[in-house]
Amino acid sequence: MRMDWEDNKNCGKNKHFLDSFRHAFEGVITVFKEERNMRTHVLLGIFVLICCWFFKVSWSEWLWMILSIFLVIVMEVWNTVIENVVDLITNHDYYPLAKKAKDMAAATVLMTAGFAVIVAIVIFLPKVIKLFF
């Protein structure tokens, strides 16, 4: 969607903190509406937090899990930002360098999700083993 000159004059710094907060919240809503992977990450994060409660993990384990979940969510937001900017600049045309940028942005999500899985294994594996053996 293009902006008209009149719309462009209204762009700039937010004059009030609440405006900044409102725009940030709109970004959160947008990424949840438009990105299936974000919804998947959040659902998996909620499932992991329920497992934390079920297994009665320690405070430090809670913190590691919450950090891991939020890192994945933040990386998914950045991935979405990068993909949107690349699409805007390239007008959805294929460019090898654009593909490279999008692939690397997706790789950050993959690596962060891998970190989260390792943290979950370290925390939950001993508890699952203890539960069954």
mmCIF file of C-alpha atoms in Angstrom:
data_model
loop_
_atom_site.group_PDB
_atom_site.id
_atom_site.type_symbol
_atom_site.label_atom_id
_atom_site.label_comp_id
_atom_site.label_asym_id
_atom_site.label_seq_id
_atom_site.Cartn_x
_atom_site.Cartn_y
_atom_site.Cartn_z
ATOM 1 C CA MET A 1 0.000 0.000 0.000
ATOM 2 C CA ARG A 2 1.428 3.385 -1.004
ATOM 3 C CA MET A 3 1.175 6.491 1.121
ATOM 4 C CA ASP A 4 -0.049 9.759 -0.290
ATOM 5 C CA TRP A 5 1.830 12.990 0.380
ATOM 6 C CA GLU A 6 -0.708 13.924 3.062
ATOM 7 C CA ASP A 7 -0.163 10.599 4.860
ATOM 8 C CA ASN A 8 3.590 11.052 4.644
ATOM 9 C CA LYS A 9 3.422 14.416 6.434
ATOM 10 C CA ASN A 10 1.939 12.618 9.446
ATOM 11 C CA CYS A 11 4.847 10.168 9.674
ATOM 12 C CA GLY A 12 7.570 10.852 12.170
ATOM 13 C CA LYS A 13 8.375 10.513 15.814
ATOM 14 C CA ASN A 14 5.554 9.720 18.184
ATOM 15 C CA LYS A 15 4.754 12.703 20.359
ATOM 16 C CA HIS A 16 3.476 10.680 23.276
ATOM 17 C CA PHE A 17 4.587 7.502 24.990
ATOM 18 C CA LEU A 18 1.116 6.017 24.599
ATOM 19 C CA ASP A 19 1.340 6.470 20.821
ATOM 20 C CA SER A 20 4.581 4.490 20.807
ATOM 21 C CA PHE A 21 2.979 1.780 22.910
ATOM 22 C CA ARG A 22 -0.094 1.662 20.644
ATOM 23 C CA HIS A 23 2.043 1.285 17.514
ATOM 24 C CA ALA A 24 4.139 -1.423 19.149
ATOM 25 C CA PHE A 25 0.998 -3.282 20.173
ATOM 26 C CA GLU A 26 -0.300 -2.993 16.595
ATOM 27 C CA GLY A 27 2.952 -4.655 15.491
ATOM 28 C CA VAL A 28 2.381 -7.524 17.913
ATOM 29 C CA ILE A 29 -1.182 -7.985 16.653
ATOM 30 C CA THR A 30 -0.019 -7.854 13.024
ATOM 31 C CA VAL A 31 2.670 -10.501 13.466
ATOM 32 C CA PHE A 32 0.189 -12.819 15.214
ATOM 33 C CA LYS A 33 -2.444 -12.329 12.517
ATOM 34 C CA GLU A 34 -0.110 -12.690 9.549
ATOM 35 C CA GLU A 35 2.542 -15.189 10.621
ATOM 36 C CA ARG A 36 1.536 -18.816 11.116
ATOM 37 C CA ASN A 37 4.985 -19.617 12.532
ATOM 38 C CA MET A 38 4.527 -17.016 15.270
ATOM 39 C CA ARG A 39 1.284 -18.626 16.352
ATOM 40 C CA THR A 40 3.034 -22.014 16.366
ATOM 41 C CA HIS A 41 5.912 -20.684 18.484
ATOM 42 C CA VAL A 42 3.507 -19.159 20.995
ATOM 43 C CA LEU A 43 1.422 -22.346 21.270
ATOM 44 C CA LEU A 44 4.553 -24.447 21.772
ATOM 45 C CA GLY A 45 5.787 -21.911 24.332
ATOM 46 C CA ILE A 46 2.532 -22.178 26.275
ATOM 47 C CA PHE A 47 2.781 -25.976 26.156
ATOM 48 C CA VAL A 48 6.351 -25.805 27.514
ATOM 49 C CA LEU A 49 5.272 -23.476 30.319
ATOM 50 C CA ILE A 50 2.500 -25.919 31.255
ATOM 51 C CA CYS A 51 5.159 -28.665 31.341
ATOM 52 C CA CYS A 52 7.255 -26.453 33.620
ATOM 53 C CA TRP A 53 4.323 -26.188 35.998
ATOM 54 C CA PHE A 54 3.583 -29.938 35.782
ATOM 55 C CA PHE A 55 7.203 -30.922 36.499
ATOM 56 C CA LYS A 56 7.565 -28.267 39.208
ATOM 57 C CA VAL A 57 10.771 -26.863 37.771
ATOM 58 C CA SER A 58 12.998 -24.606 39.858
ATOM 59 C CA TRP A 59 13.012 -20.800 39.571
ATOM 60 C CA SER A 60 16.224 -20.823 37.565
ATOM 61 C CA GLU A 61 14.771 -23.444 35.189
ATOM 62 C CA TRP A 62 11.654 -21.283 34.780
ATOM 63 C CA LEU A 63 13.861 -18.333 33.868
ATOM 64 C CA TRP A 64 15.815 -20.369 31.291
ATOM 65 C CA MET A 65 12.605 -21.604 29.695
ATOM 66 C CA ILE A 66 11.001 -18.148 29.622
ATOM 67 C CA LEU A 67 14.193 -16.663 28.162
ATOM 68 C CA SER A 68 14.318 -19.361 25.486
ATOM 69 C CA ILE A 69 10.672 -18.902 24.535
ATOM 70 C CA PHE A 70 10.967 -15.134 24.302
ATOM 71 C CA LEU A 71 14.168 -15.343 22.285
ATOM 72 C CA VAL A 72 12.416 -17.528 19.710
ATOM 73 C CA ILE A 73 9.461 -15.125 19.578
ATOM 74 C CA VAL A 74 11.730 -12.074 19.209
ATOM 75 C CA MET A 75 13.734 -13.767 16.448
ATOM 76 C CA GLU A 76 10.495 -14.629 14.631
ATOM 77 C CA VAL A 77 9.477 -10.967 14.770
ATOM 78 C CA TRP A 78 12.881 -9.908 13.367
ATOM 79 C CA ASN A 79 12.642 -12.552 10.671
ATOM 80 C CA THR A 80 9.252 -11.164 9.685
ATOM 81 C CA VAL A 81 10.594 -7.604 9.648
ATOM 82 C CA ILE A 82 13.499 -8.577 7.404
ATOM 83 C CA GLU A 83 11.257 -10.554 5.047
ATOM 84 C CA ASN A 84 8.827 -7.628 4.748
ATOM 85 C CA VAL A 85 11.582 -5.089 4.100
ATOM 86 C CA VAL A 86 13.176 -7.337 1.469
ATOM 87 C CA ASP A 87 9.798 -7.866 -0.211
ATOM 88 C CA LEU A 88 9.154 -4.116 -0.140
ATOM 89 C CA ILE A 89 12.507 -3.298 -1.720
ATOM 90 C CA THR A 90 12.398 -6.060 -4.334
ATOM 91 C CA ASN A 91 8.688 -5.676 -5.091
ATOM 92 C CA HIS A 92 8.468 -9.483 -4.637
ATOM 93 C CA ASP A 93 10.837 -10.058 -7.566
ATOM 94 C CA TYR A 94 13.545 -12.696 -7.193
ATOM 95 C CA TYR A 95 17.075 -11.531 -6.450
ATOM 96 C CA PRO A 96 19.772 -13.928 -5.202
ATOM 97 C CA LEU A 97 20.954 -11.440 -2.578
ATOM 98 C CA ALA A 98 17.384 -10.946 -1.331
ATOM 99 C CA LYS A 99 16.971 -14.719 -1.016
ATOM 100 C CA LYS A 100 20.220 -14.856 0.915
ATOM 101 C CA ALA A 101 19.032 -12.195 3.369
ATOM 102 C CA LYS A 102 15.688 -13.929 3.892
ATOM 103 C CA ASP A 103 17.334 -17.332 4.339
ATOM 104 C CA MET A 104 19.755 -15.947 6.906
ATOM 105 C CA ALA A 105 16.913 -14.251 8.781
ATOM 106 C CA ALA A 106 15.070 -17.577 8.877
ATOM 107 C CA ALA A 107 18.286 -19.233 10.075
ATOM 108 C CA THR A 108 18.294 -16.996 13.170
ATOM 109 C CA VAL A 109 14.893 -18.374 14.126
ATOM 110 C CA LEU A 110 16.044 -21.935 13.475
ATOM 111 C CA MET A 111 19.202 -21.531 15.564
ATOM 112 C CA THR A 112 17.302 -19.879 18.415
ATOM 113 C CA ALA A 113 14.650 -22.604 18.346
ATOM 114 C CA GLY A 114 17.468 -25.168 18.452
ATOM 115 C CA PHE A 115 18.848 -23.436 21.543
ATOM 116 C CA ALA A 116 15.378 -23.546 23.125
ATOM 117 C CA VAL A 117 15.102 -27.277 22.409
ATOM 118 C CA ILE A 118 18.508 -27.913 24.013
ATOM 119 C CA VAL A 119 17.454 -25.940 27.103
ATOM 120 C CA ALA A 120 14.205 -27.929 27.274
ATOM 121 C CA ILE A 121 16.074 -31.239 26.963
ATOM 122 C CA VAL A 122 18.508 -30.273 29.723
ATOM 123 C CA ILE A 123 15.634 -29.290 32.008
ATOM 124 C CA PHE A 124 13.010 -31.929 31.204
ATOM 125 C CA LEU A 125 14.956 -35.086 30.318
ATOM 126 C CA PRO A 126 16.083 -35.835 33.895
ATOM 127 C CA LYS A 127 12.552 -35.190 35.154
ATOM 128 C CA VAL A 128 10.966 -37.463 32.534
ATOM 129 C CA ILE A 129 13.499 -40.209 33.256
ATOM 130 C CA LYS A 130 12.808 -39.881 36.992
ATOM 131 C CA LEU A 131 9.055 -40.052 36.321
ATOM 132 C CA PHE A 132 9.262 -43.345 34.432
ATOM 133 C CA PHE A 133 12.216 -45.088 36.099
#
